Amino acid sequence: MEEGTSKSPGYCKSTVDHGDADPFQWDTREDCQVRQILDRVADKWSLLVIALLENRRLRFTELRREIDGVSQRMLTVTLRSLERDGLVKRTVYPVVPPRVEYELTTLGGTLHSTIRSLVTWTEAHQEEIAAARATYDRREAQVIADSA
């Protein structure tokens, strides 16, 4: 075992600032819970579901109709994961045919505020990013042309 390696398989470095430690770093191992949560909430389908459920309840079919490109299976997996993480509440009504609605939990609502900040940042910087992409693409095209 390497020096400094924890013997506990589920151990993650803390994100709490301990002197010189960088509080914005997290363990990159797959078994780190911080990484697992970031992977879940930062995937494109989860972000869209959380955004759509702000202050409203939606049925599965409504969510699927609103999210361009998501498959039924992927939406099901996403909703189950968000429910498991306590971010989305699923309510089944005892009617025929069964009616199921999804809404954000209080915890999910706090995440929505963070996502809104990310979207706001993206909107403010989209032109800069588009310009950087265009510059990069021109440079790469030139490299390919020069090597041909």
PDB file of C-alpha atoms in Angstrom:
ATOM      1  CA  MET A   1       0.000   0.000   0.000  1.00  0.00           C
ATOM      2  CA  GLU A   2       1.368   3.412  -0.920  1.00  0.00           C
ATOM      3  CA  GLU A   3       2.248   5.881   1.788  1.00  0.00           C
ATOM      4  CA  GLY A   4      -0.707   8.126   2.597  1.00  0.00           C
ATOM      5  CA  THR A   5      -3.262   5.677   1.196  1.00  0.00           C
ATOM      6  CA  SER A   6      -6.174   5.001   3.500  1.00  0.00           C
ATOM      7  CA  LYS A   7      -6.904   1.368   4.347  1.00  0.00           C
ATOM      8  CA  SER A   8     -10.634   2.141   4.177  1.00  0.00           C
ATOM      9  CA  PRO A   9     -11.934   1.430   0.629  1.00  0.00           C
ATOM     10  CA  GLY A  10     -14.679   4.060   0.821  1.00  0.00           C
ATOM     11  CA  TYR A  11     -12.419   6.826   2.073  1.00  0.00           C
ATOM     12  CA  CYS A  12     -12.554  10.169   0.285  1.00  0.00           C
ATOM     13  CA  LYS A  13     -10.461  13.209   0.831  1.00  0.00           C
ATOM     14  CA  SER A  14     -12.432  15.852   2.643  1.00  0.00           C
ATOM     15  CA  THR A  15     -13.568  18.932   0.763  1.00  0.00           C
ATOM     16  CA  VAL A  16     -13.300  20.932   3.972  1.00  0.00           C
ATOM     17  CA  ASP A  17     -10.416  23.410   4.046  1.00  0.00           C
ATOM     18  CA  HIS A  18      -7.617  22.121   6.273  1.00  0.00           C
ATOM     19  CA  GLY A  19      -4.947  24.808   6.140  1.00  0.00           C
ATOM     20  CA  ASP A  20      -3.067  24.589   2.841  1.00  0.00           C
ATOM     21  CA  ALA A  21      -5.471  22.036   1.333  1.00  0.00           C
ATOM     22  CA  ASP A  22      -7.495  23.203  -1.652  1.00  0.00           C
ATOM     23  CA  PRO A  23     -11.183  23.114  -0.632  1.00  0.00           C
ATOM     24  CA  PHE A  24     -12.278  22.826  -4.262  1.00  0.00           C
ATOM     25  CA  GLN A  25     -10.525  19.521  -4.886  1.00  0.00           C
ATOM     26  CA  TRP A  26     -12.102  16.138  -4.409  1.00  0.00           C
ATOM     27  CA  ASP A  27     -10.982  12.579  -4.659  1.00  0.00           C
ATOM     28  CA  THR A  28     -10.977  11.354  -8.255  1.00  0.00           C
ATOM     29  CA  ARG A  29     -11.494   7.689  -7.387  1.00  0.00           C
ATOM     30  CA  GLU A  30     -14.756   6.090  -8.501  1.00  0.00           C
ATOM     31  CA  ASP A  31     -15.676   5.065  -4.955  1.00  0.00           C
ATOM     32  CA  CYS A  32     -15.621   8.672  -3.711  1.00  0.00           C
ATOM     33  CA  GLN A  33     -19.140   9.802  -2.796  1.00  0.00           C
ATOM     34  CA  VAL A  34     -18.472  13.420  -3.778  1.00  0.00           C
ATOM     35  CA  ARG A  35     -17.426  12.279  -7.247  1.00  0.00           C
ATOM     36  CA  GLN A  36     -20.449   9.980  -7.505  1.00  0.00           C
ATOM     37  CA  ILE A  37     -22.841  12.779  -6.568  1.00  0.00           C
ATOM     38  CA  LEU A  38     -21.178  15.221  -8.985  1.00  0.00           C
ATOM     39  CA  ASP A  39     -21.377  12.624 -11.757  1.00  0.00           C
ATOM     40  CA  ARG A  40     -25.110  12.181 -11.054  1.00  0.00           C
ATOM     41  CA  VAL A  41     -26.181  15.799 -10.800  1.00  0.00           C
ATOM     42  CA  ALA A  42     -23.937  17.069 -13.580  1.00  0.00           C
ATOM     43  CA  ASP A  43     -25.067  14.711 -16.321  1.00  0.00           C
ATOM     44  CA  LYS A  44     -27.121  16.340 -19.042  1.00  0.00           C
ATOM     45  CA  TRP A  45     -30.383  14.509 -18.385  1.00  0.00           C
ATOM     46  CA  SER A  46     -30.355  15.183 -14.642  1.00  0.00           C
ATOM     47  CA  LEU A  47     -29.680  18.875 -15.206  1.00  0.00           C
ATOM     48  CA  LEU A  48     -32.615  19.112 -17.607  1.00  0.00           C
ATOM     49  CA  VAL A  49     -34.996  17.195 -15.334  1.00  0.00           C
ATOM     50  CA  ILE A  50     -34.106  19.365 -12.349  1.00  0.00           C
ATOM     51  CA  ALA A  51     -34.531  22.529 -14.422  1.00  0.00           C
ATOM     52  CA  LEU A  52     -37.933  21.412 -15.731  1.00  0.00           C
ATOM     53  CA  LEU A  53     -39.267  20.489 -12.315  1.00  0.00           C
ATOM     54  CA  GLU A  54     -38.690  23.926 -10.813  1.00  0.00           C
ATOM     55  CA  ASN A  55     -41.858  24.899  -8.934  1.00  0.00           C
ATOM     56  CA  ARG A  56     -44.021  22.324 -10.706  1.00  0.00           C
ATOM     57  CA  ARG A  57     -44.946  18.677 -10.942  1.00  0.00           C
ATOM     58  CA  LEU A  58     -44.737  16.845 -14.237  1.00  0.00           C
ATOM     59  CA  ARG A  59     -45.764  13.431 -15.419  1.00  0.00           C
ATOM     60  CA  PHE A  60     -43.257  11.132 -17.089  1.00  0.00           C
ATOM     61  CA  THR A  61     -44.738  11.739 -20.538  1.00  0.00           C
ATOM     62  CA  GLU A  62     -44.587  15.515 -20.034  1.00  0.00           C
ATOM     63  CA  LEU A  63     -40.931  15.318 -19.048  1.00  0.00           C
ATOM     64  CA  ARG A  64     -40.129  13.109 -22.019  1.00  0.00           C
ATOM     65  CA  ARG A  65     -41.914  15.470 -24.392  1.00  0.00           C
ATOM     66  CA  GLU A  66     -39.994  18.473 -22.978  1.00  0.00           C
ATOM     67  CA  ILE A  67     -36.529  16.852 -23.138  1.00  0.00           C
ATOM     68  CA  ASP A  68     -35.412  16.574 -26.736  1.00  0.00           C
ATOM     69  CA  GLY A  69     -33.461  13.392 -27.437  1.00  0.00           C
ATOM     70  CA  VAL A  70     -33.974  11.489 -24.178  1.00  0.00           C
ATOM     71  CA  SER A  71     -35.080   7.873 -24.522  1.00  0.00           C
ATOM     72  CA  GLN A  72     -37.757   6.376 -22.303  1.00  0.00           C
ATOM     73  CA  ARG A  73     -35.177   4.121 -20.682  1.00  0.00           C
ATOM     74  CA  MET A  74     -32.707   6.950 -20.018  1.00  0.00           C
ATOM     75  CA  LEU A  75     -35.387   9.159 -18.492  1.00  0.00           C
ATOM     76  CA  THR A  76     -36.518   6.277 -16.271  1.00  0.00           C
ATOM     77  CA  VAL A  77     -32.952   5.632 -15.093  1.00  0.00           C
ATOM     78  CA  THR A  78     -32.375   9.348 -14.488  1.00  0.00           C
ATOM     79  CA  LEU A  79     -35.583   9.804 -12.501  1.00  0.00           C
ATOM     80  CA  ARG A  80     -34.874   6.721 -10.370  1.00  0.00           C
ATOM     81  CA  SER A  81     -31.363   7.952  -9.609  1.00  0.00           C
ATOM     82  CA  LEU A  82     -32.590  11.427  -8.700  1.00  0.00           C
ATOM     83  CA  GLU A  83     -35.284   9.902  -6.494  1.00  0.00           C
ATOM     84  CA  ARG A  84     -32.719   7.643  -4.811  1.00  0.00           C
ATOM     85  CA  ASP A  85     -30.517  10.668  -4.126  1.00  0.00           C
ATOM     86  CA  GLY A  86     -33.436  12.505  -2.520  1.00  0.00           C
ATOM     87  CA  LEU A  87     -33.620  15.195  -5.205  1.00  0.00           C
ATOM     88  CA  VAL A  88     -36.905  14.185  -6.837  1.00  0.00           C
ATOM     89  CA  LYS A  89     -40.125  12.936  -5.260  1.00  0.00           C
ATOM     90  CA  ARG A  90     -42.267  10.426  -7.161  1.00  0.00           C
ATOM     91  CA  THR A  91     -45.970  10.313  -6.357  1.00  0.00           C
ATOM     92  CA  VAL A  92     -48.183   7.489  -7.625  1.00  0.00           C
ATOM     93  CA  TYR A  93     -51.927   8.160  -7.611  1.00  0.00           C
ATOM     94  CA  PRO A  94     -54.223   5.132  -7.186  1.00  0.00           C
ATOM     95  CA  VAL A  95     -56.244   5.598 -10.357  1.00  0.00           C
ATOM     96  CA  VAL A  96     -56.648   3.531 -13.501  1.00  0.00           C
ATOM     97  CA  PRO A  97     -54.486   3.927 -15.463  1.00  0.00           C
ATOM     98  CA  PRO A  98     -51.928   4.816 -12.763  1.00  0.00           C
ATOM     99  CA  ARG A  99     -50.854   8.458 -12.703  1.00  0.00           C
ATOM    100  CA  VAL A 100     -47.299   9.232 -11.621  1.00  0.00           C
ATOM    101  CA  GLU A 101     -45.935  12.717 -11.044  1.00  0.00           C
ATOM    102  CA  TYR A 102     -42.455  13.966 -10.291  1.00  0.00           C
ATOM    103  CA  GLU A 103     -41.420  17.074  -8.376  1.00  0.00           C
ATOM    104  CA  LEU A 104     -38.278  18.441  -6.779  1.00  0.00           C
ATOM    105  CA  THR A 105     -37.751  17.820  -3.096  1.00  0.00           C
ATOM    106  CA  THR A 106     -36.533  20.657  -0.899  1.00  0.00           C
ATOM    107  CA  LEU A 107     -33.001  19.324  -1.421  1.00  0.00           C
ATOM    108  CA  GLY A 108     -33.546  19.236  -5.186  1.00  0.00           C
ATOM    109  CA  GLY A 109     -34.725  22.834  -5.051  1.00  0.00           C
ATOM    110  CA  THR A 110     -31.438  23.914  -3.483  1.00  0.00           C
ATOM    111  CA  LEU A 111     -29.595  22.220  -6.321  1.00  0.00           C
ATOM    112  CA  HIS A 112     -31.785  24.023  -8.843  1.00  0.00           C
ATOM    113  CA  SER A 113     -30.450  27.376  -7.587  1.00  0.00           C
ATOM    114  CA  THR A 114     -26.917  26.187  -8.251  1.00  0.00           C
ATOM    115  CA  ILE A 115     -27.861  24.991 -11.729  1.00  0.00           C
ATOM    116  CA  ARG A 116     -29.479  28.364 -12.430  1.00  0.00           C
ATOM    117  CA  SER A 117     -26.138  30.031 -11.593  1.00  0.00           C
ATOM    118  CA  LEU A 118     -24.351  27.714 -14.011  1.00  0.00           C
ATOM    119  CA  VAL A 119     -26.857  28.474 -16.773  1.00  0.00           C
ATOM    120  CA  THR A 120     -26.539  32.210 -16.114  1.00  0.00           C
ATOM    121  CA  TRP A 121     -22.744  31.939 -16.378  1.00  0.00           C
ATOM    122  CA  THR A 122     -23.076  29.943 -19.612  1.00  0.00           C
ATOM    123  CA  GLU A 123     -25.422  32.488 -21.158  1.00  0.00           C
ATOM    124  CA  ALA A 124     -23.090  35.353 -20.204  1.00  0.00           C
ATOM    125  CA  HIS A 125     -20.045  33.646 -21.742  1.00  0.00           C
ATOM    126  CA  GLN A 126     -21.500  31.746 -24.706  1.00  0.00           C
ATOM    127  CA  GLU A 127     -20.083  34.175 -27.293  1.00  0.00           C
ATOM    128  CA  GLU A 128     -16.585  33.940 -25.796  1.00  0.00           C
ATOM    129  CA  ILE A 129     -16.808  30.163 -25.822  1.00  0.00           C
ATOM    130  CA  ALA A 130     -18.069  30.143 -29.428  1.00  0.00           C
ATOM    131  CA  ALA A 131     -15.133  32.380 -30.438  1.00  0.00           C
ATOM    132  CA  ALA A 132     -12.653  30.131 -28.614  1.00  0.00           C
ATOM    133  CA  ARG A 133     -14.112  27.068 -30.351  1.00  0.00           C
ATOM    134  CA  ALA A 134     -13.886  28.733 -33.757  1.00  0.00           C
ATOM    135  CA  THR A 135     -10.240  29.700 -33.119  1.00  0.00           C
ATOM    136  CA  TYR A 136      -9.427  26.178 -31.982  1.00  0.00           C
ATOM    137  CA  ASP A 137     -11.187  24.597 -34.985  1.00  0.00           C
ATOM    138  CA  ARG A 138      -9.335  26.884 -37.429  1.00  0.00           C
ATOM    139  CA  ARG A 139      -6.017  26.034 -35.767  1.00  0.00           C
ATOM    140  CA  GLU A 140      -6.744  22.302 -35.897  1.00  0.00           C
ATOM    141  CA  ALA A 141      -7.839  22.515 -39.538  1.00  0.00           C
ATOM    142  CA  GLN A 142      -4.578  24.314 -40.337  1.00  0.00           C
ATOM    143  CA  VAL A 143      -2.532  21.621 -38.571  1.00  0.00           C
ATOM    144  CA  ILE A 144      -4.299  18.929 -40.611  1.00  0.00           C
ATOM    145  CA  ALA A 145      -3.814  20.913 -43.856  1.00  0.00           C
ATOM    146  CA  ASP A 146      -0.109  21.454 -43.064  1.00  0.00           C
ATOM    147  CA  SER A 147       0.462  17.767 -42.369  1.00  0.00           C
ATOM    148  CA  ALA A 148      -1.226  16.634 -45.603  1.00  0.00           C
TER     149      ALA A 148
END
